[in-house]
Amino acid sequence: MTKTKLRLPDRKVKVTLRDVALRADVSESTVSRIMRNEGLVAEATREKVMESVRALGYVPNRIAGSLASLETHLLGVVVPSLSNIVFPEVLQGINAGLRGSRYQAVISVSDYEMDHEETLVRGILAWQPKAILITGFDHTLATRRMLDQSGVRVVEMMEIDSAPIDIAVGMSHRRAGYAAGRHLVERGYRRFGYVGHDWTSDRRARQRYDGLSEALSEAGLSIVAHAIADGSSAIGAGKRQTALLRSMAEVDVAVYSNDDMAVGGIFHCMEAGIAVPDQLAIFGFNGLEIGRDLPRPLSTIRSNRFLIGQKSIEAILQAPERPATKTTIDTGFEIFAGATA
Amino acid sequence: MTKTKLRLPDRKVKVTLRDVALRADVSESTVSRIMRNEGLVAEATREKVMESVRALGYVPNRIAGSLASLETHLLGVVVPSLSNIVFPEVLQGINAGLRGSRYQAVISVSDYEMDHEETLVRGILAWQPKAILITGFDHTLATRRMLDQSGVRVVEMMEIDSAPIDIAVGMSHRRAGYAAGRHLVERGYRRFGYVGHDWTSDRRARQRYDGLSEALSEAGLSIVAHAIADGSSAIGAGKRQTALLRSMAEVDVAVYSNDDMAVGGIFHCMEAGIAVPDQLAIFGFNGLEIGRDLPRPLSTIRSNRFLIGQKSIEAILQAPERPATKTTIDTGFEIFAGATA
DNA sequence: CTGTTAGCGCCTTCAT
DNA sequence: ATGAAGGCGCTAACAG
């Protein structure tokens, strides 16, 4: 009795299935069945076992369970950022969709770095997730290969302008930009300015820009001034770039890469005493809450980030195995006229 | 040769350690060591093995690895919401702190429902995380017991006014409310209004309110009008409740439960032509970016959510095993005078 | 520097 | 309705 594996006094006593089974005087399989609500069990047995479970404070070990069943209920999620509110909104949709299901989300943030994204995807795949939700179509070759070969369901969220690995859920940013252009031309604007942020990390902003350019070009117009912030796409940058834009050329409307920057534009105009939309019209993208609550509602394009997350989950829950055909789900967008353009 | 486990044509071939070992003609342990960068290995062997790894597209199975080593590198995180920007900010801090470490975060959202939180915690604990980061001190009894008995590190984030299970990282909301009160009294305000949201789900807002009341009471003052929104604590609610507040009593300063609502107050004043701060002073809480970029910077108390996340991770990485003593880490707060009060 | 031997805690047949 | 046996893919000593 000198070297027996004694149960230590109180802490770190890891209670296993076996302990529960011994205490309840049944076999491990019985306990296992009861914990999983699977198969038939006599009510008396169930109660006896559950009593032990409670008494011992047993928490099933899913690591062991997953290894044995070769199945996890994990979902990998990769977003580029959390500082841009649109991604938390997508996560909310994911969360809502997951509510009540047996799945758990493992969330990672790539900081818009593709190499880091690759590392994250590798790390997630190592947990044998049932599916992986990732942002956009821009990935390293290795990431794309891993995702494809993993055989699990892959959702590429936010955009639908390219062919997905498996499923794409989002909207056409090119068409959104185009729609914005048409809308503004119809409203009589002629001298366009563009305020944006770094395109290398945000290809979707670029696509919107391209769509906008196309619409203008069809109307015989073009963008006469550009003010591009280096990194940030936030309100402060919007203020600064708006000031810059106005120093570059006479414009009657400024189109922003997103609502945050557009709100910055509005704040700049307030400070500088510029009448919106008479002296300068302002048009954003996203349809954030703040834009709606502004004294003068921001003209913008509304996308539905929550829906993107929710639809992504729905798609996966409906068909947990990857089929042969690719799917694209368009969550659409909508022009919100507002009062700033 | 009739019933051999043949490798299927292309998809779903799960490559295991064993496959790599066979192909490289070494033992499984050698491959294992190489994959984990552990122990000494001859360079030639390493190359041979890595070649196989690449050729087969081997991805280690962490489920099996964790079961064998009885260690995971998972961190459970539970936040009440993602729609309130402060929580994504905490997650950013967590994310930053995790960068470069071997840990992965499993994030769950409780929607401010304590019973759901309990379910989430149970689910997370089943994955045998190394630590769990949860929001605040309000939990069900069962949650508290599970966390305590799990023996893993537990960080309760955001507030420090109570005794933690293990570690608390955050600030004193009561002291912040008190500081706000003192500050405003010193600046000469006498008729206080309060605009807030549902306290039952946000005890920290309540604590700030209590601190504020205390400071006022010490100065022989009290809050003369309250406007409390049912659910939302967002900009729109702030607008509506500000209008309501002004219909209730004459106040010269309105203290808001957070910056979002305070921004709503400012927008209301803009629309209604109320001069801020001369006719109505406005004071928020959080120190959000938008408050700083407003034409007239919002007077508020700055907390540091990013730091809370970051410090939480630091604490865990420094001491992954739970010690006997409890720790409290104060991330502080700071009055930002601004221009609206 | 590399291989061998036992599990990790649970689930899945297959019996009973 | 319940039990027994084997194994999931990997790591951890311990040998060599």
XYZ file of C-alpha atoms (C1' of nucleotides) in Angstrom:
714
model
C 0.000 0.000 0.000
C 2.957 2.265 -0.222
C 2.758 3.431 -3.776
C -0.917 3.245 -4.587
C -2.355 6.118 -6.573
C -4.220 7.645 -3.707
C -6.866 10.241 -4.263
C -5.380 13.452 -2.974
C -7.085 15.201 -0.021
C -9.381 17.663 -1.724
C -8.236 19.623 -4.700
C -7.594 18.498 -8.233
C -9.416 15.231 -7.703
C -10.322 14.530 -11.275
C -13.532 12.612 -11.181
C -13.938 10.240 -14.112
C -16.697 8.156 -15.551
C -15.189 5.248 -13.761
C -15.531 6.896 -10.354
C -19.180 7.560 -11.006
C -19.701 3.996 -12.202
C -18.016 2.522 -9.149
C -19.994 4.634 -6.762
C -23.300 3.882 -8.453
C -22.326 0.260 -8.824
C -22.993 0.068 -12.533
C -20.754 -0.233 -15.553
C -19.041 2.644 -17.274
C -21.124 2.167 -20.383
C -24.276 2.717 -18.415
C -23.023 5.955 -17.020
C -21.856 6.958 -20.461
C -25.282 6.286 -21.943
C -26.972 8.269 -19.256
C -24.672 11.229 -19.661
C -25.390 11.270 -23.358
C -29.141 10.649 -23.074
C -28.724 7.778 -25.432
C -30.225 4.330 -25.399
C -32.665 2.988 -22.901
C -31.986 3.086 -19.204
C -34.132 2.092 -16.273
C -35.366 5.060 -14.357
C -34.011 3.671 -11.104
C -30.566 3.256 -12.596
C -30.607 6.738 -13.997
C -31.434 8.227 -10.651
C -28.801 6.231 -8.865
C -26.217 7.346 -11.387
C -27.266 10.969 -11.401
C -27.003 10.997 -7.653
C -23.390 9.915 -7.950
C -22.755 12.449 -10.659
C -23.973 15.205 -8.410
C -22.273 13.923 -5.309
C -18.930 13.669 -7.027
C -19.343 16.821 -9.080
C -18.578 14.871 -12.207
C -17.961 16.851 -15.380
C -17.604 14.707 -18.516
C -14.316 15.065 -20.293
C -15.093 16.024 -23.857
C -11.541 15.564 -24.918
C -11.784 11.890 -24.200
C -15.306 11.765 -25.539
C -14.356 13.386 -28.799
C -11.373 11.153 -29.250
C -13.451 8.070 -28.735
C -16.326 9.115 -30.933
C -14.116 10.852 -33.482
C -16.487 13.762 -33.412
C -16.342 17.195 -31.931
C -18.970 19.843 -31.699
C -16.533 22.626 -32.239
C -16.819 25.361 -34.811
C -13.778 27.380 -35.719
C -14.331 31.053 -36.445
C -11.725 33.447 -37.803
C -12.392 37.167 -38.065
C -9.840 39.800 -39.017
C -10.631 42.221 -36.242
C -12.827 42.998 -33.290
C -12.264 46.733 -33.289
C -14.423 47.130 -36.327
C -17.898 46.635 -34.896
C -19.130 44.729 -37.926
C -17.252 41.595 -36.874
C -18.670 41.433 -33.377
C -22.013 41.780 -35.108
C -21.268 38.764 -37.244
C -20.255 36.906 -34.099
C -23.575 37.849 -32.533
C -25.360 36.276 -35.440
C -23.222 33.167 -35.090
C -23.945 33.100 -31.427
C -27.670 33.435 -31.972
C -27.612 30.644 -34.515
C -25.693 28.411 -32.151
C -28.040 28.956 -29.252
C -29.621 25.660 -28.393
C -27.336 23.586 -30.595
C -24.604 21.449 -29.133
C -21.875 23.422 -30.860
C -19.238 25.655 -29.378
C -17.336 28.353 -31.216
C -13.589 28.717 -31.050
C -12.963 32.276 -32.128
C -9.679 33.658 -33.389
C -8.654 37.058 -34.657
C -6.183 37.387 -37.490
C -5.519 41.132 -37.258
C -5.776 41.211 -41.058
C -2.538 39.240 -41.329
C -2.827 36.347 -43.729
C 0.145 34.513 -42.322
C -1.311 34.727 -38.891
C -4.602 33.538 -40.255
C -2.815 30.494 -41.597
C -1.403 29.742 -38.170
C -4.816 30.168 -36.627
C -6.504 27.880 -39.121
C -3.888 25.219 -38.554
C -4.426 25.511 -34.828
C -8.171 25.263 -35.180
C -8.049 22.322 -37.553
C -5.984 20.463 -34.990
C -9.092 20.438 -32.819
C -11.000 18.599 -35.522
C -13.841 21.087 -35.782
C -17.057 20.211 -37.529
C -16.830 23.383 -39.578
C -14.811 26.510 -39.939
C -16.124 29.995 -40.618
C -13.629 32.409 -41.997
C -13.791 35.940 -43.294
C -13.590 36.655 -46.998
C -11.830 34.938 -49.851
C -8.338 36.244 -49.246
C -6.205 33.536 -47.749
C -2.743 32.171 -48.238
C -2.393 29.240 -50.564
C -1.616 26.987 -47.639
C -4.719 28.122 -45.775
C -6.871 27.450 -48.762
C -5.372 23.996 -49.190
C -5.801 23.095 -45.547
C -9.401 24.202 -45.578
C -10.147 22.356 -48.744
C -8.443 19.127 -47.758
C -9.798 19.118 -44.224
C -13.077 17.987 -45.687
C -15.032 19.907 -43.073
C -17.580 22.517 -43.972
C -16.024 25.861 -44.736
C -17.964 29.099 -44.778
C -16.350 32.173 -46.244
C -18.268 35.096 -44.820
C -18.966 38.684 -45.864
C -18.612 38.559 -49.627
C -19.916 36.506 -52.514
C -18.128 37.909 -55.538
C -15.796 34.927 -55.931
C -16.144 31.166 -55.948
C -16.082 29.766 -52.418
C -14.206 26.728 -51.191
C -17.516 25.390 -49.964
C -20.047 28.014 -48.870
C -20.044 31.781 -49.201
C -22.430 33.916 -47.173
C -22.540 37.650 -47.659
C -23.236 40.316 -50.194
C -21.766 41.638 -53.396
C -19.597 44.578 -52.476
C -19.035 45.445 -56.069
C -22.756 45.702 -56.690
C -23.161 47.740 -53.504
C -20.585 50.245 -54.676
C -22.253 50.377 -58.041
C -25.659 50.929 -56.475
C -24.282 53.756 -54.364
C -22.860 55.379 -57.469
C -26.099 55.121 -59.402
C -28.079 56.441 -56.470
C -25.886 59.483 -56.036
C -25.745 60.268 -59.727
C -29.509 60.117 -59.863
C -29.713 62.532 -56.997
C -27.731 64.986 -59.061
C -24.255 64.822 -57.603
C -21.463 65.372 -60.090
C -18.200 66.112 -58.330
C -17.304 63.007 -56.339
C -14.699 62.672 -53.663
C -13.674 59.404 -52.026
C -12.522 58.965 -48.458
C -11.152 55.569 -47.573
C -8.554 53.522 -45.809
C -5.874 51.071 -46.692
C -7.091 48.734 -49.424
C -4.423 46.127 -49.093
C -6.012 44.752 -45.968
C -9.604 45.403 -46.962
C -10.322 44.105 -50.392
C -14.043 44.482 -49.932
C -13.679 48.245 -49.604
C -11.781 48.111 -52.847
C -14.567 46.228 -54.551
C -17.082 48.804 -53.449
C -14.813 51.479 -54.808
C -14.567 49.671 -58.119
C -18.337 49.350 -58.332
C -18.700 53.031 -57.559
C -16.172 53.964 -60.234
C -17.970 51.850 -62.752
C -21.304 53.531 -62.069
C -19.735 56.971 -62.329
C -17.905 56.088 -65.457
C -21.148 54.945 -67.070
C -22.514 58.390 -66.300
C -19.479 60.051 -67.818
C -18.181 61.010 -64.390
C -15.206 60.150 -62.277
C -13.858 60.631 -58.810
C -12.061 63.933 -58.673
C -10.307 63.595 -55.334
C -9.168 60.776 -53.055
C -8.204 60.942 -49.412
C -6.915 57.650 -48.120
C -5.965 57.069 -44.508
C -3.024 54.766 -43.880
C -4.311 52.383 -41.326
C -7.335 53.269 -39.302
C -10.810 53.399 -40.730
C -12.296 55.022 -37.680
C -14.099 58.257 -36.896
C -10.943 60.253 -36.200
C -9.462 59.260 -39.529
C -12.708 60.226 -41.216
C -12.482 63.706 -39.740
C -8.909 64.228 -40.839
C -9.349 62.830 -44.311
C -12.439 64.893 -44.906
C -10.509 68.043 -44.152
C -7.811 66.825 -46.500
C -10.272 65.983 -49.227
C -11.705 69.461 -49.224
C -8.273 70.946 -49.587
C -7.682 68.876 -52.699
C -10.608 69.742 -54.907
C -14.095 71.084 -54.955
C -16.441 68.156 -54.416
C -20.156 68.109 -53.808
C -20.349 64.607 -52.418
C -17.936 62.472 -50.472
C -18.295 58.703 -50.541
C -16.696 56.926 -47.599
C -15.333 53.444 -47.320
C -17.555 52.914 -44.286
C -19.909 54.561 -41.825
C -17.262 55.153 -39.192
C -15.301 57.378 -41.492
C -18.471 58.988 -42.760
C -19.474 59.891 -39.224
C -16.049 61.459 -38.892
C -16.860 63.437 -42.005
C -20.081 64.659 -40.469
C -18.322 65.681 -37.274
C -15.751 67.559 -39.298
C -18.479 69.427 -41.105
C -20.139 70.316 -37.813
C -16.903 71.710 -36.495
C -16.014 73.547 -39.668
C -19.503 74.913 -40.202
C -20.027 73.092 -43.474
C -23.682 72.470 -44.313
C -24.523 68.833 -44.959
C -25.682 67.916 -47.541
C -25.914 71.334 -49.211
C -22.241 72.210 -49.203
C -21.031 68.647 -48.922
C -23.045 65.479 -49.139
C -21.862 62.445 -47.240
C -22.450 58.802 -48.035
C -21.228 55.844 -45.976
C -21.399 52.087 -45.964
C -22.681 49.531 -43.453
C -25.709 51.073 -41.861
C -24.376 51.219 -38.331
C -26.634 52.180 -35.487
C -24.853 55.454 -34.868
C -25.626 56.636 -38.368
C -29.334 56.221 -37.781
C -29.262 58.136 -34.507
C -27.346 61.114 -35.767
C -29.340 64.368 -35.714
C -29.368 64.035 -39.475
C -29.463 60.321 -40.391
C -26.488 59.176 -42.389
C -27.096 58.201 -46.002
C -25.550 54.829 -46.477
C -25.873 51.258 -47.658
C -27.112 48.833 -45.100
C -25.637 45.407 -44.999
C -26.751 42.825 -42.487
C -23.840 41.432 -40.525
C -25.938 39.673 -37.948
C -27.732 37.820 -40.704
C -24.456 36.774 -42.252
C -23.428 35.083 -39.040
C -26.807 33.537 -38.532
C -27.170 32.216 -42.071
C -23.691 30.776 -41.926
C -24.601 28.713 -38.909
C -27.901 27.673 -40.392
C -26.176 26.413 -43.490
C -23.835 24.302 -41.430
C -26.441 22.904 -39.085
C -28.621 21.938 -42.004
C -25.882 19.988 -43.699
C -22.952 19.186 -41.438
C -21.216 17.167 -44.140
C -19.620 18.870 -47.083
C -21.492 18.149 -50.306
C -19.996 18.042 -53.761
C -21.473 21.357 -54.831
C -20.604 24.828 -53.684
C -23.194 27.163 -52.210
C -23.522 30.928 -52.253
C -25.959 32.712 -49.985
C -26.691 36.352 -50.716
C -27.745 38.315 -47.650
C -28.236 41.414 -49.720
C -27.932 45.126 -49.036
C -30.175 48.122 -49.184
C -29.724 51.798 -49.904
C -30.747 53.950 -46.971
C -31.450 57.414 -48.311
C -30.909 59.185 -45.005
C -30.474 62.928 -44.927
C -26.803 63.528 -45.589
C -26.845 62.866 -49.315
C -5.966 -8.374 -49.405
C -9.694 -8.266 -49.492
C -10.558 -6.456 -46.331
C -7.510 -4.326 -45.711
C -8.151 -0.809 -44.529
C -7.370 0.787 -47.815
C -6.711 4.468 -48.032
C -9.705 5.913 -49.792
C -9.176 7.689 -53.093
C -8.754 11.268 -51.978
C -11.092 12.785 -49.459
C -11.399 12.323 -45.746
C -8.176 10.348 -45.482
C -7.317 11.052 -41.901
C -3.568 11.053 -41.691
C -2.240 10.066 -38.298
C 1.081 10.136 -36.549
C 1.413 6.522 -37.403
C 1.121 7.160 -41.140
C 3.868 9.717 -40.936
C 6.039 7.377 -38.884
C 5.568 4.511 -41.311
C 6.373 6.625 -44.322
C 9.452 8.144 -42.722
C 10.441 4.764 -41.323
C 10.837 5.932 -37.742
C 8.844 5.350 -34.597
C 5.773 7.298 -33.597
C 7.539 8.863 -30.638
C 10.142 10.330 -32.901
C 7.518 11.977 -35.017
C 5.750 13.136 -31.895
C 8.906 14.705 -30.542
C 9.569 16.488 -33.762
C 6.055 17.826 -33.993
C 6.376 19.200 -30.508
C 9.927 20.512 -30.865
C 10.833 18.552 -27.831
C 13.910 16.526 -27.066
C 16.875 16.046 -29.283
C 16.515 14.789 -32.817
C 19.090 14.290 -35.528
C 18.757 16.848 -38.248
C 18.562 14.155 -40.905
C 15.700 12.433 -39.112
C 13.863 15.686 -38.678
C 14.057 16.436 -42.356
C 12.964 12.980 -43.333
C 9.992 13.240 -41.035
C 9.041 16.742 -42.037
C 9.089 15.652 -45.623
C 6.517 13.006 -44.798
C 4.485 15.464 -42.813
C 4.298 17.761 -45.774
C 3.728 15.035 -48.302
C 0.837 13.591 -46.343
C -0.540 16.923 -45.228
C -0.446 15.751 -41.647
C -2.216 17.880 -39.056
C -1.661 16.745 -35.454
C -4.803 15.836 -33.582
C -4.830 17.919 -30.436
C -7.743 16.048 -29.031
C -5.623 12.953 -28.803
C -2.615 14.963 -27.731
C -4.456 16.666 -24.936
C -5.934 13.454 -23.700
C -2.536 11.826 -23.559
C -0.772 14.720 -21.923
C -3.722 15.647 -19.751
C -3.155 19.233 -20.723
C -4.945 21.591 -23.024
C -3.993 25.029 -24.108
C -7.521 26.240 -24.116
C -8.808 29.291 -22.330
C -12.499 29.677 -21.751
C -13.906 33.184 -22.019
C -17.442 34.216 -21.140
C -18.728 37.699 -21.854
C -22.314 38.862 -21.426
C -22.627 40.576 -24.771
C -20.915 41.561 -27.967
C -23.229 44.392 -28.872
C -21.770 46.566 -26.173
C -18.427 47.515 -27.684
C -16.626 47.293 -24.359
C -16.623 43.504 -24.462
C -15.078 43.168 -27.896
C -12.464 45.553 -26.530
C -11.772 43.211 -23.657
C -11.510 40.375 -26.165
C -9.012 42.403 -28.131
C -6.883 42.722 -25.043
C -7.156 38.999 -24.462
C -6.251 38.366 -28.029
C -3.237 40.633 -27.847
C -2.070 38.942 -24.681
C -2.465 35.532 -26.269
C -0.497 36.407 -29.367
C 2.586 34.272 -29.459
C 1.464 31.977 -26.670
C 0.258 28.470 -27.371
C -3.195 29.192 -26.007
C -6.476 29.356 -27.819
C -9.601 31.110 -26.602
C -13.017 29.503 -26.584
C -15.402 32.411 -26.405
C -19.009 32.247 -25.311
C -21.675 34.895 -24.865
C -24.169 34.667 -22.044
C -26.597 37.385 -23.167
C -26.660 38.531 -19.553
C -28.504 35.353 -18.559
C -26.986 33.706 -15.540
C -28.544 30.336 -16.234
C -27.150 30.365 -19.693
C -23.806 31.365 -18.293
C -23.950 28.286 -16.122
C -24.559 26.093 -19.138
C -21.709 27.746 -20.966
C -19.290 27.326 -18.102
C -20.184 23.671 -17.797
C -19.595 23.235 -21.503
C -16.259 24.981 -21.354
C -15.068 23.097 -18.321
C -15.734 19.870 -20.197
C -12.886 20.844 -22.497
C -10.523 20.969 -19.560
C -9.332 24.503 -20.115
C -6.250 25.817 -18.432
C -8.151 28.850 -17.233
C -11.487 30.529 -17.538
C -12.113 34.243 -17.844
C -15.574 35.364 -16.951
C -17.282 38.704 -16.591
C -18.058 40.138 -13.195
C -18.922 38.564 -9.890
C -22.545 37.767 -10.552
C -22.954 34.069 -11.173
C -25.301 31.329 -10.124
C -24.296 29.313 -7.126
C -23.662 26.304 -9.321
C -21.414 28.326 -11.617
C -19.411 29.588 -8.710
C -19.014 26.081 -7.329
C -17.951 24.629 -10.650
C -15.397 27.344 -11.146
C -14.050 26.977 -7.679
C -13.844 23.208 -7.723
C -12.425 22.986 -11.213
C -9.127 24.032 -9.723
C -8.220 25.945 -12.873
C -7.383 29.598 -12.841
C -10.438 31.804 -12.837
C -10.367 35.461 -13.729
C -13.382 37.593 -12.985
C -13.085 40.608 -15.209
C -14.335 44.197 -15.168
C -14.833 44.889 -11.479
C -12.885 44.550 -8.248
C -15.308 45.590 -5.561
C -15.897 42.059 -4.278
C -13.727 39.097 -3.340
C -12.846 37.018 -6.395
C -12.872 33.246 -6.680
C -9.254 33.463 -7.772
C -8.304 36.626 -9.649
C -10.188 39.836 -10.276
C -9.045 42.285 -12.933
C -10.818 45.565 -13.399
C -11.699 48.772 -11.684
C -13.864 49.960 -8.823
C -17.128 51.114 -10.298
C -18.262 52.463 -7.005
C -15.184 54.663 -6.739
C -15.628 55.765 -10.339
C -19.181 56.886 -9.654
C -18.013 58.660 -6.544
C -15.216 60.390 -8.447
C -17.647 61.541 -11.101
C -19.887 63.002 -8.411
C -17.076 64.858 -6.702
C -15.803 66.174 -10.000
C -19.165 67.525 -11.043
C -19.918 69.050 -7.668
C -16.588 70.819 -7.759
C -17.410 72.212 -11.148
C -20.465 73.805 -9.646
C -23.300 71.577 -10.767
C -26.149 71.321 -8.309
C -29.214 69.886 -9.985
C -28.374 66.357 -11.051
C -30.286 64.125 -13.388
C -29.482 60.471 -14.057
C -30.040 58.623 -17.313
C -29.506 54.905 -17.226
C -30.645 51.482 -18.222
C -31.832 48.327 -16.570
C -29.793 47.651 -13.445
C -30.812 44.087 -12.917
C -28.557 42.916 -15.692
C -25.823 45.475 -15.147
C -24.806 45.619 -11.552
C -21.722 47.657 -12.337
C -23.861 50.534 -13.587
C -25.683 50.308 -10.281
C -22.438 50.545 -8.367
C -21.443 53.653 -10.232
C -24.817 55.111 -9.447
C -24.362 54.333 -5.777
C -20.945 55.977 -5.745
C -22.374 59.004 -7.458
C -25.189 59.231 -4.926
C -22.748 58.999 -2.093
C -20.640 61.860 -3.386
C -23.699 64.018 -3.908
C -25.062 63.197 -0.530
C -21.796 64.236 1.090
C -22.246 67.587 -0.610
C -25.785 67.863 0.620
C -27.161 67.167 -2.835
C -29.190 64.439 -4.452
C -30.367 63.318 -7.839
C -33.543 65.163 -8.677
C -34.663 63.165 -11.700
C -34.131 59.665 -13.095
C -34.815 58.417 -16.597
C -34.238 54.704 -16.913
C -34.537 52.832 -20.202
C -35.928 49.311 -20.027
C -33.475 47.301 -21.980
C -31.134 49.004 -24.356
C -28.276 51.162 -23.238
C -27.576 52.483 -26.703
C -27.551 55.861 -28.406
C -31.216 55.802 -29.358
C -32.247 55.082 -25.796
C -30.012 57.920 -24.638
C -31.821 60.341 -26.930
C -35.254 59.308 -25.753
C -34.404 59.237 -22.079
C -32.777 62.641 -22.231
C -35.943 64.142 -23.622
C -37.846 62.396 -20.873
C -35.469 63.597 -18.179
C -35.920 67.196 -19.164
C -39.647 66.841 -18.973
C -39.365 65.620 -15.398
C -37.383 68.338 -13.689
C -35.019 71.179 -14.205
C -31.517 69.736 -14.155
C -28.215 71.363 -14.985
C -26.240 68.175 -15.457
C -27.175 64.702 -16.629
C -25.020 61.758 -15.636
C -25.359 58.754 -17.915
C -24.818 55.098 -17.208
C -22.435 54.980 -20.158
C -21.026 56.861 -23.106
C -23.440 55.395 -25.618
C -26.393 56.880 -23.833
C -24.493 60.118 -23.224
C -23.833 60.441 -26.945
C -27.559 59.986 -27.432
C -28.023 62.842 -24.980
C -25.720 65.039 -27.000
C -27.529 64.198 -30.211
C -30.819 65.049 -28.567
C -29.475 68.405 -27.479
C -28.244 69.124 -30.991
C -31.644 68.355 -32.398
C -33.530 70.267 -29.731
C -31.193 73.244 -29.810
C -30.069 72.825 -26.222
C -26.650 74.316 -25.511
C -24.174 71.852 -24.012
C -22.914 72.308 -21.380
C -24.475 75.704 -20.635
C -28.089 74.655 -20.614
C -27.404 71.004 -19.913
C -24.114 69.415 -19.018
C -23.545 65.792 -20.010
C -21.303 63.241 -18.362
C -20.774 59.662 -19.514
C -18.806 56.595 -18.600
C -16.267 54.460 -20.466
C -14.275 56.834 -22.582
C -15.271 55.396 -25.944
C -13.587 56.583 -29.077
C -16.694 58.266 -30.392
C -16.835 60.536 -27.354
C -13.361 61.843 -28.079
C -14.130 62.569 -31.716
C -17.352 64.432 -31.124
C -17.202 68.110 -32.143
C -17.267 68.809 -28.427
C -15.437 66.010 -26.619
C -17.596 64.095 -24.191
C -16.836 64.516 -20.496
C -16.553 61.058 -19.076
C -14.613 58.543 -17.053
C -12.174 56.478 -18.985
C -11.785 52.858 -18.119
C -9.389 50.620 -19.987
C -11.095 47.539 -21.342
C -8.223 46.467 -23.526
C -5.940 46.525 -20.508
C -8.366 44.412 -18.532
C -8.194 41.682 -21.150
C -4.462 41.950 -21.478
C -3.743 41.930 -17.749
C -6.036 38.963 -17.293
C -4.018 36.946 -19.749
C -0.745 38.103 -18.270
C -1.828 36.978 -14.851
C -2.668 33.531 -16.153
C 0.436 33.083 -18.242
C 2.609 34.116 -15.334
C 1.077 31.566 -13.018
C -0.907 28.872 -14.796
C -1.584 27.006 -11.564
C -4.013 28.374 -9.056
C -2.257 29.523 -5.884
C -3.739 29.553 -2.412
C -4.163 33.307 -2.308
C -6.575 35.464 -4.244
C -5.374 38.322 -6.424
C -6.960 41.625 -7.356
C -5.580 43.733 -10.155
C -6.791 47.297 -10.415
C -6.635 48.667 -13.934
C -7.878 52.024 -12.743
C -9.915 54.787 -14.312
C -9.441 58.418 -15.076
C -11.682 61.443 -15.293
C -11.653 62.986 -18.727
C -12.811 66.565 -18.360
C -13.926 66.931 -21.962
C -16.133 69.826 -22.961
C -19.658 68.717 -22.217
C -19.520 69.121 -18.457
C 19.379 10.100 -30.376
C 15.535 6.645 -30.974
C 12.206 2.839 -29.905
C 8.930 0.346 -26.597
C 5.314 0.074 -23.531
C 1.355 1.811 -21.220
C -2.083 4.361 -20.692
C -5.211 9.267 -21.039
C -11.105 8.999 -20.385
C -14.472 7.868 -23.029
C -17.452 5.629 -26.848
C -18.645 1.731 -29.706
C -19.491 -2.475 -31.035
C -21.063 -6.830 -29.531
C -22.819 -9.896 -25.959
C -25.903 -11.048 -22.453
C -31.625 -2.855 -19.986
C -26.753 -3.542 -18.929
C -21.791 -5.163 -19.232
C -17.077 -6.340 -21.400
C -13.571 -5.559 -24.540
C -11.102 -2.889 -27.704
C -9.506 1.207 -29.536
C -9.611 6.553 -30.777
C -4.427 9.278 -31.768
C -1.201 10.725 -29.116
C 2.313 11.427 -25.105
C 5.165 9.823 -21.246
C 8.243 7.494 -19.000
C 11.690 4.311 -19.536
C 15.000 1.581 -22.065
C 18.429 1.018 -25.217
